[in-house]
Amino acid sequence: MNVVVANPSASDDYFRFFGLERRFNIDLAALDQAYLAIQKEVHPDRHARGSDTEQRLAMQMATLANTALQTLKHPIQRGLYLCQLHGVDARLETNTAMPAAFLMKQMEWRENLEEREEDLAELEALAEEVYQSKRDTLAEVTQAIDGAKNYVRAAELLRGLLFIDKFALELDDAISALV
């Protein structure tokens, strides 16, 4: 992995930086292994006696490795990054349009949460439904990116997944409050 320190130009693509194929469905163990190898190479102790330039480059590579790891480790961020690499901006700040069926499901989940916030069994059943929806959406994202190479569709799915994730956190909080 010494090549990473010598070749910071790999920093324009996090997948290439870690020596991984550009895919949504990645081997997380391989990602962690590549990250640890890079961190070992760029650790400040290894460059303490180096020139200011070497120390600065090592610090930049360590920072880049941390950013790249966080981006690729989390499915939504990884998917958005892949879309970006293929010229598709998910426009998260401005594009909140969602299919009507998705919005109806979100409203149904919210109503269920409000109506059953004191019923642990009902909230746990709702949580299983939400997590299944998340798993199904992740499978669709995988197909859109790794299969069809349809990054526009993937960006739409990822925007929906952000809503699902946010609701799942609220639901987890409601369940935690009852336990």
Coordinates of C-alpha atoms in Angstrom, one line a residue, residues 3-169:
V3 CA 1.9 3.3 -3.5
V4 CA -0.9 5.4 -2.0
V5 CA 1.5 7.7 -0.2
A6 CA 3.6 8.0 -3.4
N7 CA 0.5 8.4 -5.6
P8 CA -1.9 10.9 -4.1
S9 CA -3.6 11.2 -7.5
A10 CA -5.6 8.1 -6.6
S11 CA -7.5 10.5 -4.2
D12 CA -9.9 11.5 -7.0
D13 CA -11.7 8.2 -6.7
Y14 CA -12.3 6.6 -3.2
F15 CA -12.7 3.2 -4.7
R16 CA -9.4 3.4 -6.6
F17 CA -7.8 4.9 -3.5
F18 CA -8.6 1.6 -1.6
G19 CA -8.1 -0.6 -4.6
L20 CA -11.7 -1.6 -4.8
E21 CA -14.0 -2.0 -7.8
R22 CA -16.6 0.8 -8.3
R23 CA -19.6 -1.1 -7.1
F24 CA -22.4 -0.4 -4.7
N25 CA -22.2 -3.9 -3.2
I26 CA -18.6 -3.9 -1.8
D27 CA -16.7 -6.2 0.5
L28 CA -16.7 -4.2 3.7
A29 CA -13.9 -6.4 5.2
A30 CA -11.7 -5.6 2.1
L31 CA -12.5 -1.9 2.6
D32 CA -11.5 -2.1 6.3
Q33 CA -8.3 -4.0 5.4
A34 CA -7.3 -1.5 2.8
Y35 CA -8.0 1.4 5.2
L36 CA -5.9 -0.1 7.9
A37 CA -3.0 -0.7 5.5
I38 CA -3.2 2.9 4.3
Q39 CA -3.4 4.3 7.9
K40 CA -0.4 2.2 8.8
E41 CA 1.6 3.8 5.9
V42 CA 0.6 7.3 6.7
H43 CA 0.6 7.2 10.5
P44 CA 2.3 10.4 11.8
D45 CA 4.9 8.3 13.8
R46 CA 6.2 6.8 10.5
H47 CA 6.8 10.3 9.2
A48 CA 7.9 12.1 12.3
R49 CA 11.5 12.5 11.0
G50 CA 10.4 13.3 7.4
S51 CA 10.4 16.7 5.8
D52 CA 7.5 19.1 6.3
T53 CA 6.2 18.1 2.9
E54 CA 6.3 14.4 3.7
Q55 CA 4.5 15.0 7.0
R56 CA 1.9 17.2 5.4
L57 CA 1.3 14.6 2.6
A58 CA 1.0 11.8 5.2
M59 CA -1.6 13.9 7.1
Q60 CA -3.5 14.7 4.0
M61 CA -3.6 11.0 3.0
A62 CA -4.7 10.0 6.6
T63 CA -7.5 12.6 6.4
L64 CA -8.5 11.4 2.9
A65 CA -8.5 7.8 4.1
N66 CA -10.9 8.7 6.9
T67 CA -13.2 10.6 4.6
A68 CA -13.1 7.9 2.0
L69 CA -13.8 5.2 4.6
Q70 CA -16.8 7.0 6.0
T71 CA -18.2 7.6 2.5
L72 CA -17.8 4.0 1.3
K73 CA -18.7 2.3 4.5
H74 CA -22.2 3.7 4.7
P75 CA -24.6 2.5 2.0
I76 CA -26.4 5.7 1.3
Q77 CA -23.2 7.8 1.2
R78 CA -21.6 5.2 -1.0
G79 CA -24.5 5.2 -3.4
L80 CA -24.7 8.9 -3.6
Y81 CA -20.9 9.0 -4.2
L82 CA -21.3 6.4 -7.0
C83 CA -24.0 8.6 -8.6
Q84 CA -21.8 11.6 -8.3
L85 CA -18.9 9.8 -10.0
H86 CA -21.2 9.0 -12.9
G87 CA -22.4 12.6 -13.2
V88 CA -25.7 12.3 -11.4
D89 CA -26.3 14.8 -8.6
A90 CA -29.1 13.6 -6.3
R91 CA -29.9 17.2 -5.5
L92 CA -30.8 16.3 -1.9
E93 CA -31.2 20.0 -0.9
T94 CA -33.7 20.9 -3.7
N95 CA -35.3 17.7 -4.9
T96 CA -37.6 16.3 -2.4
A97 CA -40.1 14.9 -4.9
M98 CA -41.1 11.4 -4.1
P99 CA -43.6 8.9 -5.7
A100 CA -47.1 9.2 -4.3
A101 CA -47.0 5.6 -3.1
F102 CA -43.8 6.2 -1.1
L103 CA -45.3 9.4 0.5
M104 CA -48.5 7.5 1.4
K105 CA -46.4 4.8 3.1
Q106 CA -44.4 7.4 5.0
M107 CA -47.7 9.0 6.2
E108 CA -49.0 5.6 7.3
W109 CA -45.8 4.9 9.2
R110 CA -46.0 8.2 11.0
E111 CA -49.6 7.7 11.9
N112 CA -48.8 4.3 13.3
L113 CA -46.0 5.7 15.3
E114 CA -48.1 8.4 16.8
E115 CA -51.1 6.2 17.5
R116 CA -49.1 3.3 19.0
E117 CA -46.2 5.2 20.7
E118 CA -47.0 3.4 24.0
D119 CA -47.4 -0.1 22.5
L120 CA -44.0 -1.8 22.4
A121 CA -45.2 -4.8 20.4
E122 CA -46.8 -2.6 17.8
L123 CA -43.8 -0.4 17.5
E124 CA -41.5 -3.4 17.1
A125 CA -43.8 -4.8 14.3
L126 CA -43.6 -1.4 12.6
A127 CA -39.8 -1.4 13.0
E128 CA -39.6 -4.8 11.2
E129 CA -41.7 -3.4 8.4
V130 CA -39.5 -0.3 8.1
Y131 CA -36.3 -2.4 8.2
Q132 CA -37.7 -4.7 5.5
S133 CA -38.5 -1.7 3.4
K134 CA -34.9 -0.5 3.9
R135 CA -33.5 -3.9 2.9
D136 CA -35.8 -4.0 -0.2
T137 CA -34.7 -0.4 -1.2
L138 CA -31.0 -1.3 -0.7
A139 CA -31.6 -4.3 -3.0
E140 CA -33.1 -2.0 -5.6
V141 CA -30.2 0.4 -5.3
T142 CA -27.8 -2.5 -5.8
Q143 CA -29.7 -3.5 -8.9
A144 CA -29.9 0.1 -10.2
I145 CA -26.1 0.7 -9.8
D146 CA -24.4 -2.6 -10.1
G147 CA -26.9 -4.2 -12.5
A148 CA -28.6 -1.6 -14.7
K149 CA -26.0 1.2 -14.3
N150 CA -29.0 3.5 -13.9
Y151 CA -27.7 6.2 -11.6
V152 CA -30.7 8.5 -12.0
R153 CA -32.9 5.7 -10.6
A154 CA -30.4 5.0 -7.9
A155 CA -30.4 8.7 -6.8
E156 CA -34.2 8.6 -6.5
L157 CA -34.1 5.4 -4.4
L158 CA -31.3 6.9 -2.2
R159 CA -33.4 10.0 -1.6
G160 CA -36.2 7.7 -0.4
L161 CA -33.7 5.7 1.7
L162 CA -32.7 8.9 3.5
F163 CA -36.4 9.4 4.5
I164 CA -36.6 5.7 5.6
D165 CA -33.4 6.0 7.7
K166 CA -34.6 9.2 9.4
F167 CA -37.9 7.6 10.3
A168 CA -36.2 4.4 11.5
L169 CA -34.1 6.5 13.9

